[in-house]
Coordinates of C-alpha atoms in Angstrom, one line a residue:
Chain Q
M250 CA -13.1 11.4 -20.0
I251 CA -12.9 11.2 -16.2
L252 CA -12.9 7.3 -16.5
F253 CA -9.9 7.5 -18.8
T254 CA -8.1 9.8 -16.3
L255 CA -8.9 7.5 -13.5
Y256 CA -7.6 4.5 -15.4
Y257 CA -4.4 6.3 -16.3
E258 CA -3.8 7.6 -12.7
F259 CA -4.4 4.2 -11.1
F260 CA -2.3 2.5 -13.8
K261 CA 0.6 4.7 -12.7
I262 CA 0.0 3.9 -9.0
G263 CA -0.1 0.1 -9.8
L264 CA 3.2 0.5 -11.7
F265 CA 5.1 2.5 -9.1
A266 CA 3.7 1.4 -5.7
I267 CA 6.3 -1.3 -5.0
G268 CA 6.0 -3.2 -1.8
G269 CA 2.2 -3.7 -1.2
G270 CA -1.1 -2.0 -0.5
L271 CA 0.1 0.5 2.0
V272 CA 2.4 2.0 -0.5
T273 CA -0.5 3.2 -2.6
I274 CA -1.6 5.6 0.2
P275 CA 1.1 8.3 -0.5
F276 CA 0.2 8.2 -4.2
L277 CA -3.5 8.8 -3.2
F278 CA -2.5 11.8 -1.2
D279 CA -0.8 13.1 -4.3
L280 CA -4.0 12.5 -6.3
A281 CA -6.0 14.4 -3.7
T282 CA -3.8 17.5 -4.3
R283 CA -4.2 17.3 -8.1
Y284 CA -7.9 16.4 -8.6
P285 CA -11.1 17.5 -6.8
W286 CA -12.2 13.8 -6.2
F287 CA -11.5 13.6 -2.5
D288 CA -9.6 15.4 0.2
A289 CA -7.1 14.3 2.9
K290 CA -9.9 13.9 5.5
L291 CA -12.0 11.6 3.3
L292 CA -8.9 9.8 2.3
S293 CA -8.1 9.1 6.0
N294 CA -11.6 7.8 6.5
M295 CA -11.2 5.5 3.5
I296 CA -8.0 4.0 4.9
A297 CA -9.8 3.1 8.1
I298 CA -12.7 1.5 6.2
S299 CA -10.3 -0.3 3.8
E300 CA -8.4 -1.7 6.8
S301 CA -11.5 -3.1 8.4
T302 CA -13.2 -4.7 5.4
P303 CA -12.1 -7.9 3.6
G304 CA -9.8 -7.7 0.6
P305 CA -6.4 -6.3 0.1
I306 CA -6.2 -2.7 1.4
G307 CA -4.6 -1.4 -1.8
V308 CA -7.5 -2.8 -3.9
N309 CA -10.1 -1.4 -1.5
M310 CA -8.5 2.0 -1.6
A311 CA -8.6 2.0 -5.4
T312 CA -12.2 1.1 -5.6
F313 CA -13.0 3.7 -2.9
S314 CA -11.2 6.5 -4.6
G315 CA -12.6 5.6 -8.0
F316 CA -16.0 5.6 -6.5
Q317 CA -15.6 9.1 -5.1
A318 CA -14.5 10.3 -8.6
G319 CA -16.9 8.5 -10.8
G320 CA -19.4 6.3 -8.9
I321 CA -19.6 2.5 -9.3
T322 CA -18.1 2.6 -12.8
G323 CA -15.3 4.8 -11.5
G324 CA -14.5 2.3 -8.8
I325 CA -14.3 -0.5 -11.2
I326 CA -12.1 1.4 -13.7
A327 CA -9.7 2.6 -10.9
T328 CA -9.3 -1.0 -9.7
F329 CA -8.7 -2.3 -13.1
G330 CA -6.1 0.4 -13.7
L331 CA -4.4 -0.5 -10.4
V332 CA -4.0 -4.2 -11.3
T333 CA -3.2 -3.9 -15.0
P334 CA 0.5 -3.3 -14.6
S335 CA 0.8 -6.2 -12.0
V336 CA -1.1 -8.6 -14.3
V337 CA 1.1 -7.8 -17.3
I338 CA 4.4 -7.8 -15.4
I339 CA 3.7 -11.0 -13.5
M340 CA 2.7 -12.8 -16.8
L341 CA 5.8 -11.5 -18.5
I342 CA 8.2 -12.6 -15.8
A343 CA 6.4 -15.8 -14.7
K344 CA 8.7 -18.0 -16.7
L345 CA 11.9 -16.5 -15.3
M346 CA 10.6 -16.1 -11.7
K347 CA 13.4 -17.9 -10.1
K348 CA 16.1 -16.0 -12.0
Y349 CA 14.3 -12.7 -11.3
K350 CA 14.2 -13.4 -7.6
D351 CA 17.9 -14.2 -7.3
D352 CA 19.2 -11.4 -9.5
E353 CA 21.6 -9.3 -7.5
R354 CA 21.0 -6.1 -9.4
I355 CA 17.2 -6.3 -8.9
N356 CA 17.6 -7.1 -5.2
K357 CA 20.0 -4.2 -4.7
T358 CA 17.7 -1.8 -6.5
L359 CA 14.7 -2.9 -4.4
A360 CA 16.7 -2.7 -1.2
S361 CA 17.1 0.9 -2.0
V362 CA 13.5 1.5 -3.1
R363 CA 12.1 0.1 0.2
P364 CA 13.5 2.7 2.6
A365 CA 12.5 5.4 0.2
V366 CA 9.0 4.2 0.0
L367 CA 9.0 4.1 3.8
G368 CA 9.7 7.8 3.7
L369 CA 6.7 8.2 1.5
I370 CA 4.4 6.4 4.0
L371 CA 5.8 8.4 6.9
F372 CA 5.0 11.6 4.9
A373 CA 1.4 10.3 4.4
C374 CA 1.3 9.7 8.1
Y375 CA 2.2 13.3 8.7
E376 CA -0.5 14.6 6.3
I377 CA -3.1 12.6 8.2
A378 CA -1.7 13.7 11.6
K379 CA -2.0 17.4 10.5
I380 CA -5.7 17.2 9.9
S381 CA -6.6 14.8 12.7
I382 CA -4.4 15.6 15.7
V383 CA -5.5 19.3 16.2
D384 CA -6.0 19.9 20.0
I385 CA -5.3 18.6 23.4
K386 CA -8.1 16.0 23.3
T387 CA -6.9 14.5 20.0
S388 CA -3.2 14.6 21.2
V389 CA -4.0 12.7 24.3
M390 CA -6.0 10.3 22.4
F391 CA -3.2 9.8 19.9
M392 CA -0.7 9.0 22.7
V393 CA -3.0 6.5 24.4
F394 CA -3.6 4.7 21.0
F395 CA 0.1 4.8 20.1
V396 CA 1.1 3.1 23.4
L397 CA -1.8 0.6 23.1
I398 CA -1.0 -0.4 19.5
F399 CA 2.8 -0.7 20.1
H400 CA 2.3 -2.6 23.3
F401 CA -0.5 -5.0 22.4
K402 CA -0.1 -6.1 18.8
K403 CA -3.9 -6.7 18.3
N404 CA -6.0 -6.7 15.2
P405 CA -6.4 -3.1 13.8
I406 CA -10.1 -3.5 13.7
I407 CA -10.2 -3.5 17.5
Y408 CA -8.4 -0.2 17.7
I409 CA -10.5 1.3 14.9
T410 CA -13.7 0.3 16.8
L411 CA -12.4 1.7 20.1
S412 CA -11.3 5.0 18.5
A413 CA -14.7 5.4 16.8
I414 CA -16.3 5.0 20.3
A415 CA -13.8 7.4 21.8
G416 CA -14.6 9.9 19.1
V417 CA -18.3 9.9 19.8
V418 CA -17.9 9.8 23.6
F419 CA -15.5 12.7 23.9
K420 CA -17.0 14.6 20.9
I421 CA -13.7 14.8 19.0
Chain R
M73 CA -4.0 -13.0 3.7
M74 CA -1.2 -15.5 3.6
P75 CA -2.8 -18.0 6.0
L76 CA -5.9 -17.9 3.7
F77 CA -3.8 -18.6 0.6
Q78 CA -2.1 -21.5 2.4
N79 CA -5.3 -23.0 3.5
E80 CA -7.2 -22.7 0.2
L81 CA -4.5 -23.2 -2.4
V82 CA -1.9 -25.5 -0.8
K83 CA -3.9 -27.6 1.6
K84 CA -7.4 -27.8 0.1
R85 CA -6.8 -27.6 -3.7
Q86 CA -3.1 -28.4 -4.0
Y87 CA -2.6 -25.8 -6.7
I88 CA 0.8 -25.0 -5.4
T89 CA 3.2 -26.2 -2.7
D90 CA 4.2 -24.4 0.5
E91 CA 7.7 -23.5 -0.9
E92 CA 6.2 -22.1 -4.1
L93 CA 3.9 -19.9 -2.0
I94 CA 6.8 -18.5 0.0
D95 CA 8.7 -17.9 -3.2
L96 CA 5.7 -16.2 -4.6
Y97 CA 5.3 -14.0 -1.6
S98 CA 8.8 -12.7 -1.9
I99 CA 8.4 -12.1 -5.7
G100 CA 5.1 -10.4 -5.0
Q101 CA 6.9 -8.0 -2.7
C102 CA 9.4 -7.0 -5.3
T103 CA 7.1 -6.5 -8.3
P104 CA 5.0 -3.5 -8.7
G105 CA 1.4 -3.6 -7.4
I106 CA -0.5 -5.3 -4.6
I107 CA 1.1 -8.4 -3.3
A108 CA -2.1 -10.5 -3.0
V109 CA -3.0 -9.5 -6.6
N110 CA 0.4 -10.5 -7.8
I111 CA 0.2 -13.9 -6.2
S112 CA -3.2 -14.7 -7.6
T113 CA -2.2 -13.6 -11.1
F114 CA 0.8 -15.8 -10.9
I115 CA -1.1 -18.9 -9.7
G116 CA -3.8 -18.5 -12.3
Y117 CA -1.3 -18.0 -15.1
K118 CA 0.7 -21.0 -14.0
M119 CA -2.4 -23.2 -14.1
L120 CA -4.2 -22.0 -17.2
G121 CA -2.1 -19.4 -19.0
I122 CA -3.2 -15.8 -19.7
I123 CA -7.0 -16.6 -19.2
G124 CA -6.3 -18.2 -15.9
G125 CA -4.2 -15.2 -14.7
L126 CA -7.0 -12.8 -15.8
F127 CA -9.7 -14.7 -14.1
S128 CA -7.9 -15.4 -10.7
T129 CA -7.1 -11.6 -10.6
L130 CA -10.7 -10.8 -11.4
G131 CA -11.7 -13.2 -8.5
M132 CA -9.3 -11.5 -6.1
I133 CA -10.6 -7.9 -6.8
S134 CA -14.3 -8.7 -7.0
P135 CA -15.2 -8.8 -3.3
S136 CA -13.4 -5.5 -2.8
I137 CA -15.3 -3.9 -5.7
I138 CA -18.6 -5.1 -4.4
I139 CA -18.1 -4.4 -0.7
I140 CA -16.5 -1.0 -1.0
S141 CA -19.0 0.2 -3.7
I142 CA -21.8 -0.7 -1.2
I143 CA -20.0 1.1 1.8
A144 CA -19.1 4.1 -0.3
S145 CA -22.7 4.6 -1.4
F146 CA -24.0 4.4 2.1
M147 CA -21.3 6.8 3.3
K148 CA -22.4 9.5 1.0
A149 CA -25.9 9.3 2.6
F150 CA -24.5 9.5 6.1
M151 CA -21.9 12.1 5.5
D152 CA -23.8 14.8 7.5
N153 CA -24.6 12.6 10.5
E154 CA -23.0 14.3 13.5
I155 CA -22.3 11.1 15.5
L156 CA -20.7 9.5 12.5
N157 CA -18.5 12.5 12.0
H158 CA -17.3 12.3 15.6
A159 CA -16.6 8.6 15.2
F160 CA -14.5 9.2 12.1
A161 CA -12.6 12.1 13.7
G162 CA -11.7 9.6 16.4
I163 CA -10.8 6.9 13.8
R164 CA -8.5 9.3 12.0
V165 CA -6.4 9.8 15.1
C166 CA -6.2 6.0 15.4
V167 CA -5.1 5.6 11.8
V168 CA -2.0 7.8 12.4
A169 CA -0.9 5.5 15.2
L170 CA -1.7 2.3 13.2
M171 CA 0.3 3.6 10.3
L172 CA 3.2 4.5 12.5
N173 CA 3.2 1.0 13.9
I174 CA 3.4 -0.5 10.3
V175 CA 6.1 2.0 9.4
Y176 CA 8.1 0.9 12.5
G177 CA 7.9 -2.8 11.5
L178 CA 8.9 -2.0 7.9
F179 CA 11.7 0.2 9.1
R180 CA 13.3 -2.6 11.1
K181 CA 13.1 -4.9 8.1
S182 CA 14.3 -2.5 5.3
V183 CA 16.6 0.0 7.0
T184 CA 19.5 -2.3 7.8
N185 CA 22.7 -0.3 7.1
K186 CA 24.2 3.1 6.4
F187 CA 23.2 3.1 2.8
T188 CA 19.5 2.2 3.4
F189 CA 19.3 4.8 6.2
T190 CA 20.7 7.5 4.0
V191 CA 18.1 6.7 1.2
F192 CA 15.4 6.8 3.9
L193 CA 16.6 10.3 5.1
M194 CA 16.9 11.6 1.6
S195 CA 13.4 10.5 0.7
L196 CA 12.0 12.3 3.8
F197 CA 14.1 15.4 3.1
L198 CA 12.9 15.6 -0.5
L199 CA 9.3 15.1 0.5
F200 CA 9.2 17.6 3.3
Q201 CA 11.4 20.2 1.8
F202 CA 10.3 20.1 -1.9
G203 CA 7.1 18.1 -1.9
V204 CA 8.3 16.0 -4.9
S205 CA 6.0 13.4 -6.4
P206 CA 6.0 9.9 -5.1
I207 CA 6.8 8.6 -8.5
F208 CA 10.0 10.7 -8.6
I209 CA 11.0 9.2 -5.2
V210 CA 10.5 5.6 -6.4
L211 CA 12.4 6.2 -9.6
L212 CA 15.3 8.1 -7.9
S213 CA 15.8 5.5 -5.2
A214 CA 15.7 2.6 -7.8
F215 CA 18.3 4.5 -9.8
T216 CA 20.4 5.1 -6.8
G217 CA 20.3 1.4 -5.8
F218 CA 21.0 0.3 -9.3
L219 CA 24.0 2.7 -9.6
S220 CA 25.5 1.8 -6.3
E221 CA 25.5 -1.9 -7.2
N222 CA 27.2 -1.2 -10.5
V223 CA 29.8 1.1 -9.0
K224 CA 30.7 -1.7 -6.5
K225 CA 31.1 -4.2 -9.4
I226 CA 33.3 -1.8 -11.4
R227 CA 35.5 -1.2 -8.3
S228 CA 35.9 -4.9 -7.6
N229 CA 36.8 -5.6 -11.2
K230 CA 39.5 -2.9 -11.0
A231 CA 40.9 -4.3 -7.8
K232 CA 41.4 -7.6 -9.6

């Protein structure tokens, strides 16, 4: 039964997360409030791991969340759920690709979805900030990393490694 | 991900051309789901039909399933480790900054005029004030975009 729920929930995410892997994150936060599978803290850890491992972050997140809910089978089912809508939709529109891409109505609709989705991601950022930036130590650390990341556009893995070390050293 | 696609599929195997890959990338962005998955499904489908699409997608998600399953099983065992907990507490702070950086990049690309800025603010307002579901936000913004395009068309028809 849990596998069916997993498949259904991730099918919905695959259908509505328009714009790539990062967009799945707000949907996962929504899942965290509705099911006991994982909490915001674990979800934030999963984001960091998914960013630093090979494979698309959206797919990694789906496997991860599914695993928390139902072990290895859960991970597989959640991932299948996530990609099912893409696979069906892409195959359906494959023949009319060019037309689809140049359709003014579709473009205009998407131009409106993108900023809205941005709001979703920002809201997810806020959710993570609430549980991770909690005192002076973490606030200072946040500001340092914020400046570093915006100033030197380096690979995220470098910052994730640095922050892990900082976390251990300063006992965050 | 895109340089990998280009190297493997365009240069090495010549499954598709550079132009096709760019087209695919932009289509992958406007169809639901993960962009890399959309691109692989399309290439597989183009070459071998439905079976091809299914198998290339399976190929794309297999490493994630294997690697993440292994990490997730280890993570459960180390959840009580104090050092690891400190490390992850540090990482979570970093994740906020990393995500803000991505949001900033996307903001400059997608919020380009008054209309898109209004949609962005509305989405934030609905989320913070009412905690509406993400699906609702996506549907509402799609509807708003669709409507605004049609209203414009009707207006320009009337003007004629």
